[in-house]
Amino acid sequence: MAGSALKRLMAEYKQLTLNPPEGIIAGPVDEENFFEWEALIMGPADTCFAGGVFPARLSFPSDYPLSPPKMKFTCEIFHPNIYTDGRVCISILHAPGDDPMGYETSAERWSPVQSVEKILLSVVSMLSEPNDESAANVDAAKTWRDDRKGFDEIAKVTVRKSLGL
């Protein structure tokens, strides 16, 4: 299974280098191991994260694309859909099939037709439009909902930190 996963990851890497999505750079940490990737995601324009450059890691299972990768930001980021340790919590990264909690449809969850590019674009979208109803970081969700100005101020600090300022 790891052989077909490797082929798929190599093809996706090639596609990302030939036609990179705007504001995203991603690829293997080292070309000896295509199952560990790093990504740099620019904060989307016209959001409180604009101007930031947020590093993340993606870890792919040996049965990729049957199972989704795990994604984790390696910098501090205050967001309703990002755990305090940096793990990203969005539907596209949840195992395929029905949601045991009944919150997501199977169509929203991972399927083998998804790709690294779709994951990264979903994360950019998540930065633009947090889902505060299914929070990984309850404090961030509460702040997003109840004190948008305060949330934006925290996000601006996060942007500065992401740039080493």
Tab-separated table of N, CA and C in Angstrom:
chain	number	residue	atom	x	y	z
A	1	MET	N	0.820	-1.199	0.000
A	1	MET	CA	0.000	0.000	0.000
A	1	MET	C	0.865	1.264	0.000
A	2	ALA	N	1.991	1.236	0.727
A	2	ALA	CA	2.840	2.428	0.807
A	2	ALA	C	3.378	2.814	-0.567
A	3	GLY	N	3.552	1.840	-1.459
A	3	GLY	CA	4.050	2.140	-2.802
A	3	GLY	C	3.072	2.985	-3.597
A	4	SER	N	1.780	2.642	-3.522
A	4	SER	CA	0.792	3.447	-4.251
A	4	SER	C	0.605	4.805	-3.576
A	5	ALA	N	0.736	4.853	-2.257
A	5	ALA	CA	0.660	6.132	-1.540
A	5	ALA	C	1.822	7.027	-1.966
A	6	LEU	N	3.000	6.462	-2.076
A	6	LEU	CA	4.170	7.234	-2.492
A	6	LEU	C	3.978	7.792	-3.899
A	7	LYS	N	3.491	6.950	-4.812
A	7	LYS	CA	3.248	7.419	-6.181
A	7	LYS	C	2.256	8.579	-6.186
A	8	ARG	N	1.207	8.428	-5.430
A	8	ARG	CA	0.176	9.482	-5.369
A	8	ARG	C	0.775	10.772	-4.809
A	9	LEU	N	1.537	10.663	-3.722
A	9	LEU	CA	2.134	11.859	-3.112
A	9	LEU	C	3.136	12.519	-4.053
A	10	MET	N	3.899	11.730	-4.772
A	10	MET	CA	4.846	12.295	-5.733
A	10	MET	C	4.107	13.047	-6.842
A	11	ALA	N	3.002	12.481	-7.306
A	11	ALA	CA	2.209	13.134	-8.354
A	11	ALA	C	1.592	14.437	-7.828
A	12	GLU	N	1.103	14.414	-6.591
A	12	GLU	CA	0.511	15.628	-6.020
A	12	GLU	C	1.575	16.708	-5.805
A	13	TYR	N	2.756	16.295	-5.390
A	13	TYR	CA	3.850	17.253	-5.211
A	13	TYR	C	4.209	17.895	-6.550
A	14	LYS	N	4.300	17.080	-7.577
A	14	LYS	CA	4.619	17.602	-8.907
A	14	LYS	C	3.570	18.628	-9.330
A	15	GLN	N	2.301	18.293	-9.128
A	15	GLN	CA	1.215	19.201	-9.497
A	15	GLN	C	1.302	20.515	-8.704
A	16	LEU	N	1.612	20.423	-7.419
A	16	LEU	CA	1.726	21.626	-6.582
A	16	LEU	C	2.897	22.502	-7.006
A	17	THR	N	3.976	21.899	-7.491
A	17	THR	CA	5.121	22.702	-7.915
A	17	THR	C	4.886	23.319	-9.291
A	18	LEU	N	4.155	22.613	-10.157
A	18	LEU	CA	3.870	23.143	-11.493
A	18	LEU	C	2.790	24.219	-11.463
A	19	ASN	N	1.833	24.067	-10.558
A	19	ASN	CA	0.694	24.978	-10.505
A	19	ASN	C	0.325	25.262	-9.048
A	20	PRO	N	1.189	25.999	-8.335
A	20	PRO	CA	0.921	26.206	-6.909
A	20	PRO	C	-0.263	27.140	-6.677
A	21	PRO	N	-1.117	26.804	-5.698
A	21	PRO	CA	-2.214	27.710	-5.361
A	21	PRO	C	-1.647	29.006	-4.768
A	22	GLU	N	-2.320	30.095	-5.012
A	22	GLU	CA	-1.852	31.380	-4.513
A	22	GLU	C	-1.763	31.364	-2.984
A	23	GLY	N	-0.617	31.811	-2.477
A	23	GLY	CA	-0.438	31.937	-1.036
A	23	GLY	C	-0.092	30.652	-0.307
A	24	ILE	N	0.246	29.603	-1.060
A	24	ILE	CA	0.551	28.306	-0.436
A	24	ILE	C	1.813	27.727	-1.060
A	25	ILE	N	2.723	27.288	-0.204
A	25	ILE	CA	3.897	26.534	-0.643
A	25	ILE	C	3.891	25.250	0.180
A	26	ALA	N	4.052	24.115	-0.482
A	26	ALA	CA	4.034	22.850	0.260
A	26	ALA	C	4.855	21.798	-0.459
A	27	GLY	N	5.438	20.907	0.325
A	27	GLY	CA	6.180	19.791	-0.233
A	27	GLY	C	6.821	18.975	0.860
A	28	PRO	N	7.433	17.873	0.482
A	28	PRO	CA	8.078	16.996	1.469
A	28	PRO	C	9.161	17.746	2.252
A	29	VAL	N	9.279	17.421	3.535
A	29	VAL	CA	10.327	18.004	4.370
A	29	VAL	C	11.677	17.624	3.786
A	30	ASP	N	11.752	16.383	3.313
A	30	ASP	CA	12.973	15.898	2.685
A	30	ASP	C	12.568	14.855	1.664
A	31	GLU	N	13.223	14.854	0.536
A	31	GLU	CA	12.778	14.013	-0.571
A	31	GLU	C	13.034	12.525	-0.347
A	32	GLU	N	13.598	12.186	0.803
A	32	GLU	CA	13.758	10.780	1.171
A	32	GLU	C	12.491	10.256	1.853
A	33	ASN	N	11.609	11.165	2.278
A	33	ASN	CA	10.393	10.762	2.981
A	33	ASN	C	9.217	11.616	2.501
A	34	PHE	N	8.461	11.095	1.557
A	34	PHE	CA	7.324	11.830	1.011
A	34	PHE	C	6.102	11.788	1.922
A	35	PHE	N	6.202	11.143	3.074
A	35	PHE	CA	5.064	11.026	3.977
A	35	PHE	C	5.026	12.140	5.032
A	36	GLU	N	6.036	12.991	5.057
A	36	GLU	CA	6.075	14.151	5.962
A	36	GLU	C	6.290	15.398	5.117
A	37	TRP	N	5.328	16.294	5.157
A	37	TRP	CA	5.397	17.524	4.372
A	37	TRP	C	5.392	18.725	5.287
A	38	GLU	N	5.920	19.818	4.763
A	38	GLU	CA	5.773	21.101	5.431
A	38	GLU	C	5.065	22.038	4.467
A	39	ALA	N	4.361	22.988	5.031
A	39	ALA	CA	3.631	23.949	4.217
A	39	ALA	C	3.774	25.329	4.829
A	40	LEU	N	3.754	26.327	3.981
A	40	LEU	CA	3.667	27.722	4.413
A	40	LEU	C	2.373	28.262	3.831
A	41	ILE	N	1.540	28.775	4.707
A	41	ILE	CA	0.238	29.288	4.296
A	41	ILE	C	0.178	30.772	4.630
A	42	MET	N	-0.065	31.568	3.604
A	42	MET	CA	-0.201	33.010	3.803
A	42	MET	C	-1.588	33.293	4.353
A	43	GLY	N	-1.653	34.201	5.322
A	43	GLY	CA	-2.955	34.616	5.824
A	43	GLY	C	-3.760	35.242	4.704
A	44	PRO	N	-5.012	34.839	4.550
A	44	PRO	CA	-5.830	35.361	3.456
A	44	PRO	C	-6.017	36.881	3.529
A	45	ALA	N	-5.971	37.527	2.365
A	45	ALA	CA	-6.183	38.975	2.291
A	45	ALA	C	-7.561	39.314	2.859
A	46	ASP	N	-7.673	40.497	3.390
A	46	ASP	CA	-8.945	40.998	3.928
A	46	ASP	C	-9.465	40.188	5.110
A	47	THR	N	-8.557	39.530	5.833
A	47	THR	CA	-8.922	38.841	7.079
A	47	THR	C	-7.974	39.321	8.165
A	48	CYS	N	-8.285	38.977	9.389
A	48	CYS	CA	-7.404	39.354	10.495
A	48	CYS	C	-6.065	38.615	10.451
A	49	PHE	N	-5.949	37.588	9.612
A	49	PHE	CA	-4.701	36.834	9.470
A	49	PHE	C	-3.857	37.305	8.283
A	50	ALA	N	-4.339	38.311	7.549
A	50	ALA	CA	-3.629	38.830	6.378
A	50	ALA	C	-2.226	39.271	6.758
A	51	GLY	N	-1.287	38.945	5.885
A	51	GLY	CA	0.106	39.334	6.112
A	51	GLY	C	0.909	38.300	6.874
A	52	GLY	N	0.247	37.353	7.510
A	52	GLY	CA	0.957	36.309	8.245
A	52	GLY	C	1.425	35.200	7.327
A	53	VAL	N	2.459	34.503	7.761
A	53	VAL	CA	2.949	33.319	7.049
A	53	VAL	C	3.014	32.214	8.095
A	54	PHE	N	2.128	31.235	7.956
A	54	PHE	CA	1.935	30.236	8.990
A	54	PHE	C	2.480	28.873	8.552
A	55	PRO	N	3.524	28.397	9.219
A	55	PRO	CA	4.081	27.086	8.876
A	55	PRO	C	3.253	25.948	9.482
A	56	ALA	N	3.163	24.865	8.737
A	56	ALA	CA	2.415	23.693	9.193
A	56	ALA	C	3.105	22.426	8.710
A	57	ARG	N	2.746	21.307	9.336
A	57	ARG	CA	3.242	19.985	8.927
A	57	ARG	C	2.061	19.113	8.560
A	58	LEU	N	2.257	18.287	7.562
A	58	LEU	CA	1.266	17.276	7.192
A	58	LEU	C	1.949	15.926	7.286
A	59	SER	N	1.301	14.997	7.960
A	59	SER	CA	1.813	13.630	8.099
A	59	SER	C	0.827	12.690	7.415
A	60	PHE	N	1.322	11.972	6.418
A	60	PHE	CA	0.469	11.106	5.611
A	60	PHE	C	0.579	9.663	6.078
A	61	PRO	N	-0.553	8.962	6.169
A	61	PRO	CA	-0.519	7.547	6.539
A	61	PRO	C	-0.050	6.690	5.358
A	62	SER	N	0.383	5.493	5.651
A	62	SER	CA	0.882	4.615	4.589
A	62	SER	C	-0.226	4.185	3.633
A	63	ASP	N	-1.501	4.308	4.052
A	63	ASP	CA	-2.595	3.942	3.152
A	63	ASP	C	-3.235	5.164	2.476
A	64	TYR	N	-2.511	6.307	2.464
A	64	TYR	CA	-2.992	7.482	1.744
A	64	TYR	C	-3.199	7.106	0.280
A	65	PRO	N	-4.241	7.466	-0.383
A	65	PRO	CA	-5.287	8.417	-0.027
A	65	PRO	C	-6.544	7.792	0.582
A	66	LEU	N	-6.477	6.535	0.998
A	66	LEU	CA	-7.655	5.936	1.620
A	66	LEU	C	-7.957	6.588	2.968
A	67	SER	N	-6.902	7.020	3.656
A	67	SER	CA	-7.047	7.720	4.937
A	67	SER	C	-6.443	9.112	4.801
A	68	PRO	N	-6.974	10.069	5.545
A	68	PRO	CA	-6.474	11.445	5.430
A	68	PRO	C	-5.168	11.643	6.191
A	69	PRO	N	-4.431	12.672	5.810
A	69	PRO	CA	-3.243	13.033	6.604
A	69	PRO	C	-3.677	13.758	7.876
A	70	LYS	N	-2.728	13.966	8.743
A	70	LYS	CA	-2.931	14.821	9.914
A	70	LYS	C	-2.195	16.123	9.617
A	71	MET	N	-2.761	17.223	10.081
A	71	MET	CA	-2.143	18.521	9.831
A	71	MET	C	-2.045	19.278	11.137
A	72	LYS	N	-0.895	19.957	11.295
A	72	LYS	CA	-0.642	20.694	12.533
A	72	LYS	C	0.155	21.953	12.211
A	73	PHE	N	-0.325	23.096	12.683
A	73	PHE	CA	0.466	24.316	12.561
A	73	PHE	C	1.625	24.232	13.545
A	74	THR	N	2.787	24.706	13.121
A	74	THR	CA	3.974	24.642	13.985
A	74	THR	C	4.280	26.004	14.595
A	75	CYS	N	3.322	26.908	14.487
A	75	CYS	CA	3.440	28.219	15.116
A	75	CYS	C	2.186	28.439	15.954
A	76	GLU	N	2.245	29.442	16.773
A	76	GLU	CA	1.077	29.790	17.577
A	76	GLU	C	0.018	30.404	16.668
A	77	ILE	N	-1.220	29.942	16.812
A	77	ILE	CA	-2.323	30.532	16.042
A	77	ILE	C	-3.619	30.344	16.829
A	78	PHE	N	-4.300	31.435	17.080
A	78	PHE	CA	-5.541	31.469	17.861
A	78	PHE	C	-6.703	31.425	16.884
A	79	HIS	N	-7.379	30.273	16.826
A	79	HIS	CA	-8.438	30.077	15.836
A	79	HIS	C	-9.413	29.022	16.358
A	80	PRO	N	-10.705	29.203	16.120
A	80	PRO	CA	-11.683	28.225	16.620
A	80	PRO	C	-11.478	26.792	16.131
A	81	ASN	N	-10.897	26.608	14.956
A	81	ASN	CA	-10.764	25.268	14.388
A	81	ASN	C	-9.345	24.718	14.451
A	82	ILE	N	-8.534	25.323	15.336
A	82	ILE	CA	-7.168	24.852	15.538
A	82	ILE	C	-6.968	24.638	17.035
A	83	TYR	N	-6.634	23.402	17.418
A	83	TYR	CA	-6.371	23.110	18.822
A	83	TYR	C	-5.190	23.941	19.311
A	84	THR	N	-5.091	24.125	20.607
A	84	THR	CA	-4.003	24.947	21.153
A	84	THR	C	-2.628	24.375	20.842
A	85	ASP	N	-2.549	23.061	20.553
A	85	ASP	CA	-1.252	22.470	20.186
A	85	ASP	C	-0.981	22.573	18.679
A	86	GLY	N	-1.884	23.223	17.927
A	86	GLY	CA	-1.673	23.440	16.494
A	86	GLY	C	-2.401	22.489	15.564
A	87	ARG	N	-2.980	21.404	16.106
A	87	ARG	CA	-3.681	20.448	15.234
A	87	ARG	C	-4.895	21.109	14.584
A	88	VAL	N	-5.054	20.835	13.290
A	88	VAL	CA	-6.148	21.415	12.520
A	88	VAL	C	-7.359	20.482	12.598
A	89	CYS	N	-8.518	21.077	12.847
A	89	CYS	CA	-9.752	20.304	12.946
A	89	CYS	C	-10.747	20.832	11.920
A	90	ILE	N	-10.749	20.199	10.744
A	90	ILE	CA	-11.744	20.521	9.721
A	90	ILE	C	-12.250	19.211	9.119
A	91	SER	N	-13.441	19.287	8.581
A	91	SER	CA	-14.126	18.083	8.089
A	91	SER	C	-13.304	17.285	7.088
A	92	ILE	N	-12.635	17.963	6.163
A	92	ILE	CA	-11.900	17.271	5.105
A	92	ILE	C	-10.796	16.368	5.666
A	93	LEU	N	-10.352	16.625	6.898
A	93	LEU	CA	-9.307	15.800	7.508
A	93	LEU	C	-9.870	14.698	8.415
A	94	HIS	N	-11.183	14.597	8.494
A	94	HIS	CA	-11.795	13.554	9.321
A	94	HIS	C	-11.968	12.280	8.509
A	95	ALA	N	-11.782	11.152	9.151
A	95	ALA	CA	-11.844	9.846	8.477
A	95	ALA	C	-13.120	9.713	7.651
A	96	PRO	N	-13.030	8.973	6.544
A	96	PRO	CA	-14.205	8.826	5.689
A	96	PRO	C	-15.350	8.108	6.394
A	97	GLY	N	-16.542	8.299	5.848
A	97	GLY	CA	-17.719	7.622	6.390
A	97	GLY	C	-18.599	8.567	7.175
A	98	ASP	N	-19.541	7.980	7.877
A	98	ASP	CA	-20.487	8.771	8.654
A	98	ASP	C	-19.853	9.293	9.931
A	99	ASP	N	-20.246	10.486	10.320
A	99	ASP	CA	-19.786	11.110	11.556
A	99	ASP	C	-20.553	10.491	12.722
A	100	PRO	N	-19.845	9.875	13.682
A	100	PRO	CA	-20.546	9.261	14.818
A	100	PRO	C	-21.344	10.284	15.638
A	101	MET	N	-20.948	11.563	15.565
A	101	MET	CA	-21.657	12.608	16.314
A	101	MET	C	-22.816	13.186	15.495
A	102	GLY	N	-22.883	12.838	14.212
A	102	GLY	CA	-23.955	13.316	13.366
A	102	GLY	C	-23.828	14.767	12.941
A	103	TYR	N	-22.661	15.369	13.143
A	103	TYR	CA	-22.481	16.783	12.814
A	103	TYR	C	-22.156	16.985	11.334
A	104	GLU	N	-21.315	16.096	10.787
A	104	GLU	CA	-20.866	16.238	9.395
A	104	GLU	C	-21.506	15.166	8.533
A	105	THR	N	-21.721	15.498	7.269
A	105	THR	CA	-22.163	14.468	6.334
A	105	THR	C	-20.924	13.745	5.815
A	106	SER	N	-21.118	12.554	5.299
A	106	SER	CA	-19.974	11.808	4.770
A	106	SER	C	-19.346	12.551	3.590
A	107	ALA	N	-20.124	13.351	2.870
A	107	ALA	CA	-19.603	14.111	1.731
A	107	ALA	C	-18.641	15.218	2.172
A	108	GLU	N	-18.752	15.676	3.418
A	108	GLU	CA	-17.869	16.728	3.922
A	108	GLU	C	-16.534	16.165	4.417
A	109	ARG	N	-16.517	14.874	4.721
A	109	ARG	CA	-15.343	14.248	5.311
A	109	ARG	C	-14.365	13.790	4.226
A	110	TRP	N	-13.244	13.247	4.645
A	110	TRP	CA	-12.205	12.793	3.731
A	110	TRP	C	-12.734	11.743	2.773
A	111	SER	N	-12.270	11.806	1.541
A	111	SER	CA	-12.471	10.727	0.576
A	111	SER	C	-11.217	10.699	-0.298
A	112	PRO	N	-10.921	9.560	-0.908
A	112	PRO	CA	-9.707	9.441	-1.722
A	112	PRO	C	-9.640	10.388	-2.917
A	113	VAL	N	-10.739	11.025	-3.288
A	113	VAL	CA	-10.688	11.983	-4.391
A	113	VAL	C	-10.139	13.340	-3.937
A	114	GLN	N	-10.019	13.537	-2.626
A	114	GLN	CA	-9.431	14.775	-2.107
A	114	GLN	C	-7.941	14.770	-2.411
A	115	SER	N	-7.287	15.905	-2.173
A	115	SER	CA	-5.855	16.014	-2.456
A	115	SER	C	-5.214	16.968	-1.457
A	116	VAL	N	-3.900	17.008	-1.475
A	116	VAL	CA	-3.169	17.940	-0.620
A	116	VAL	C	-3.600	19.372	-0.954
A	117	GLU	N	-3.712	19.668	-2.228
A	117	GLU	CA	-4.121	21.018	-2.629
A	117	GLU	C	-5.490	21.371	-2.054
A	118	LYS	N	-6.451	20.442	-2.128
A	118	LYS	CA	-7.788	20.714	-1.595
A	118	LYS	C	-7.745	20.909	-0.083
A	119	ILE	N	-6.899	20.147	0.607
A	119	ILE	CA	-6.754	20.318	2.054
A	119	ILE	C	-6.254	21.727	2.345
A	120	LEU	N	-5.186	22.120	1.675
A	120	LEU	CA	-4.581	23.426	1.948
A	120	LEU	C	-5.525	24.567	1.596
A	121	LEU	N	-6.255	24.437	0.514
A	121	LEU	CA	-7.243	25.464	0.162
A	121	LEU	C	-8.372	25.503	1.192
A	122	SER	N	-8.744	24.349	1.726
A	122	SER	CA	-9.765	24.309	2.780
A	122	SER	C	-9.278	24.999	4.047
A	123	VAL	N	-8.004	24.850	4.340
A	123	VAL	CA	-7.439	25.513	5.520
A	123	VAL	C	-7.417	27.028	5.321
A	124	VAL	N	-7.076	27.484	4.126
A	124	VAL	CA	-7.119	28.924	3.842
A	124	VAL	C	-8.553	29.435	4.025
A	125	SER	N	-9.506	28.683	3.519
A	125	SER	CA	-10.913	29.050	3.680
A	125	SER	C	-11.311	29.071	5.154
A	126	MET	N	-10.821	28.094	5.905
A	126	MET	CA	-11.102	28.028	7.344
A	126	MET	C	-10.547	29.255	8.065
A	127	LEU	N	-9.356	29.718	7.648
A	127	LEU	CA	-8.794	30.918	8.268
A	127	LEU	C	-9.694	32.120	7.992
A	128	SER	N	-10.286	32.169	6.804
A	128	SER	CA	-11.171	33.274	6.426
A	128	SER	C	-12.514	33.210	7.145
A	129	GLU	N	-13.025	32.000	7.288
A	129	GLU	CA	-14.369	31.814	7.840
A	129	GLU	C	-14.376	30.676	8.858
A	130	PRO	N	-14.000	30.974	10.107
A	130	PRO	CA	-14.005	29.929	11.132
A	130	PRO	C	-15.401	29.342	11.353
A	131	ASN	N	-15.420	28.088	11.747
A	131	ASN	CA	-16.663	27.428	12.141
A	131	ASN	C	-16.676	27.407	13.667
A	132	ASP	N	-17.397	28.343	14.263
A	132	ASP	CA	-17.409	28.427	15.726
A	132	ASP	C	-18.423	27.478	16.360
A	133	GLU	N	-19.157	26.731	15.547
A	133	GLU	CA	-20.120	25.768	16.088
A	133	GLU	C	-19.484	24.423	16.403
A	134	SER	N	-18.335	24.162	15.822
A	134	SER	CA	-17.632	22.903	16.047
A	134	SER	C	-16.194	23.249	16.393
A	135	ALA	N	-16.011	23.768	17.594
A	135	ALA	CA	-14.726	24.354	17.964
A	135	ALA	C	-13.725	23.336	18.493
A	136	ALA	N	-12.497	23.474	18.011
A	136	ALA	CA	-11.360	22.743	18.576
A	136	ALA	C	-10.773	23.575	19.723
A	137	ASN	N	-10.881	24.884	19.605
A	137	ASN	CA	-10.405	25.815	20.632
A	137	ASN	C	-11.617	26.625	21.083
A	138	VAL	N	-12.185	26.234	22.215
A	138	VAL	CA	-13.420	26.840	22.716
A	138	VAL	C	-13.218	28.316	23.041
A	139	ASP	N	-12.067	28.665	23.610
A	139	ASP	CA	-11.805	30.078	23.921
A	139	ASP	C	-11.785	30.932	22.652
A	140	ALA	N	-11.150	30.422	21.616
A	140	ALA	CA	-11.100	31.164	20.353
A	140	ALA	C	-12.500	31.290	19.753
A	141	ALA	N	-13.288	30.231	19.825
A	141	ALA	CA	-14.650	30.277	19.280
A	141	ALA	C	-15.503	31.285	20.041
A	142	LYS	N	-15.376	31.282	21.356
A	142	LYS	CA	-16.150	32.225	22.178
A	142	LYS	C	-15.727	33.661	21.876
A	143	THR	N	-14.432	33.882	21.757
A	143	THR	CA	-13.940	35.225	21.440
A	143	THR	C	-14.403	35.638	20.049
A	144	TRP	N	-14.321	34.732	19.079
A	144	TRP	CA	-14.782	35.012	17.710
A	144	TRP	C	-16.256	35.433	17.719
A	145	ARG	N	-17.066	34.709	18.490
A	145	ARG	CA	-18.504	34.953	18.532
A	145	ARG	C	-18.871	36.224	19.302
A	146	ASP	N	-18.229	36.417	20.463
A	146	ASP	CA	-18.661	37.460	21.396
A	146	ASP	C	-17.848	38.747	21.362
A	147	ASP	N	-16.619	38.670	20.845
A	147	ASP	CA	-15.739	39.843	20.882
A	147	ASP	C	-14.854	39.847	19.639
A	148	ARG	N	-15.461	40.147	18.490
A	148	ARG	CA	-14.731	40.079	17.235
A	148	ARG	C	-13.524	41.017	17.229
A	149	LYS	N	-13.660	42.189	17.819
A	149	LYS	CA	-12.537	43.127	17.859
A	149	LYS	C	-11.378	42.525	18.673
A	150	GLY	N	-11.701	41.907	19.797
A	150	GLY	CA	-10.679	41.246	20.603
A	150	GLY	C	-10.024	40.097	19.856
A	151	PHE	N	-10.835	39.331	19.128
A	151	PHE	CA	-10.300	38.228	18.326
A	151	PHE	C	-9.315	38.765	17.298
A	152	ASP	N	-9.726	39.829	16.609
A	152	ASP	CA	-8.871	40.421	15.577
A	152	ASP	C	-7.548	40.908	16.166
A	153	GLU	N	-7.588	41.457	17.362
A	153	GLU	CA	-6.354	41.928	18.018
A	153	GLU	C	-5.421	40.755	18.321
A	154	ILE	N	-5.977	39.667	18.823
A	154	ILE	CA	-5.165	38.471	19.104
A	154	ILE	C	-4.585	37.927	17.796
A	155	ALA	N	-5.395	37.916	16.754
A	155	ALA	CA	-4.932	37.429	15.449
A	155	ALA	C	-3.777	38.289	14.934
A	156	LYS	N	-3.857	39.601	15.124
A	156	LYS	CA	-2.782	40.489	14.660
A	156	LYS	C	-1.472	40.189	15.386
A	157	VAL	N	-1.563	39.856	16.657
A	157	VAL	CA	-0.364	39.459	17.412
A	157	VAL	C	0.193	38.161	16.822
A	158	THR	N	-0.699	37.240	16.502
A	158	THR	CA	-0.303	35.971	15.894
A	158	THR	C	0.413	36.203	14.555
A	159	VAL	N	-0.132	37.131	13.761
A	159	VAL	CA	0.492	37.471	12.458
A	159	VAL	C	1.907	37.989	12.682
A	160	ARG	N	2.066	38.893	13.629
A	160	ARG	CA	3.402	39.462	13.899
A	160	ARG	C	4.365	38.358	14.356
A	161	LYS	N	3.907	37.478	15.227
A	161	LYS	CA	4.751	36.377	15.699
A	161	LYS	C	5.140	35.449	14.536
A	162	SER	N	4.197	35.227	13.605
A	162	SER	CA	4.477	34.326	12.482
A	162	SER	C	5.596	34.890	11.595
A	163	LEU	N	5.760	36.220	11.654
A	163	LEU	CA	6.792	36.878	10.860
A	163	LEU	C	8.069	37.133	11.665
A	164	GLY	N	8.070	36.668	12.914
A	164	GLY	CA	9.244	36.855	13.774
A	164	GLY	C	9.381	38.266	14.290
A	165	LEU	N	8.295	39.022	14.345
A	165	LEU	CA	8.348	40.413	14.816
A	165	LEU	C	7.936	40.528	16.273
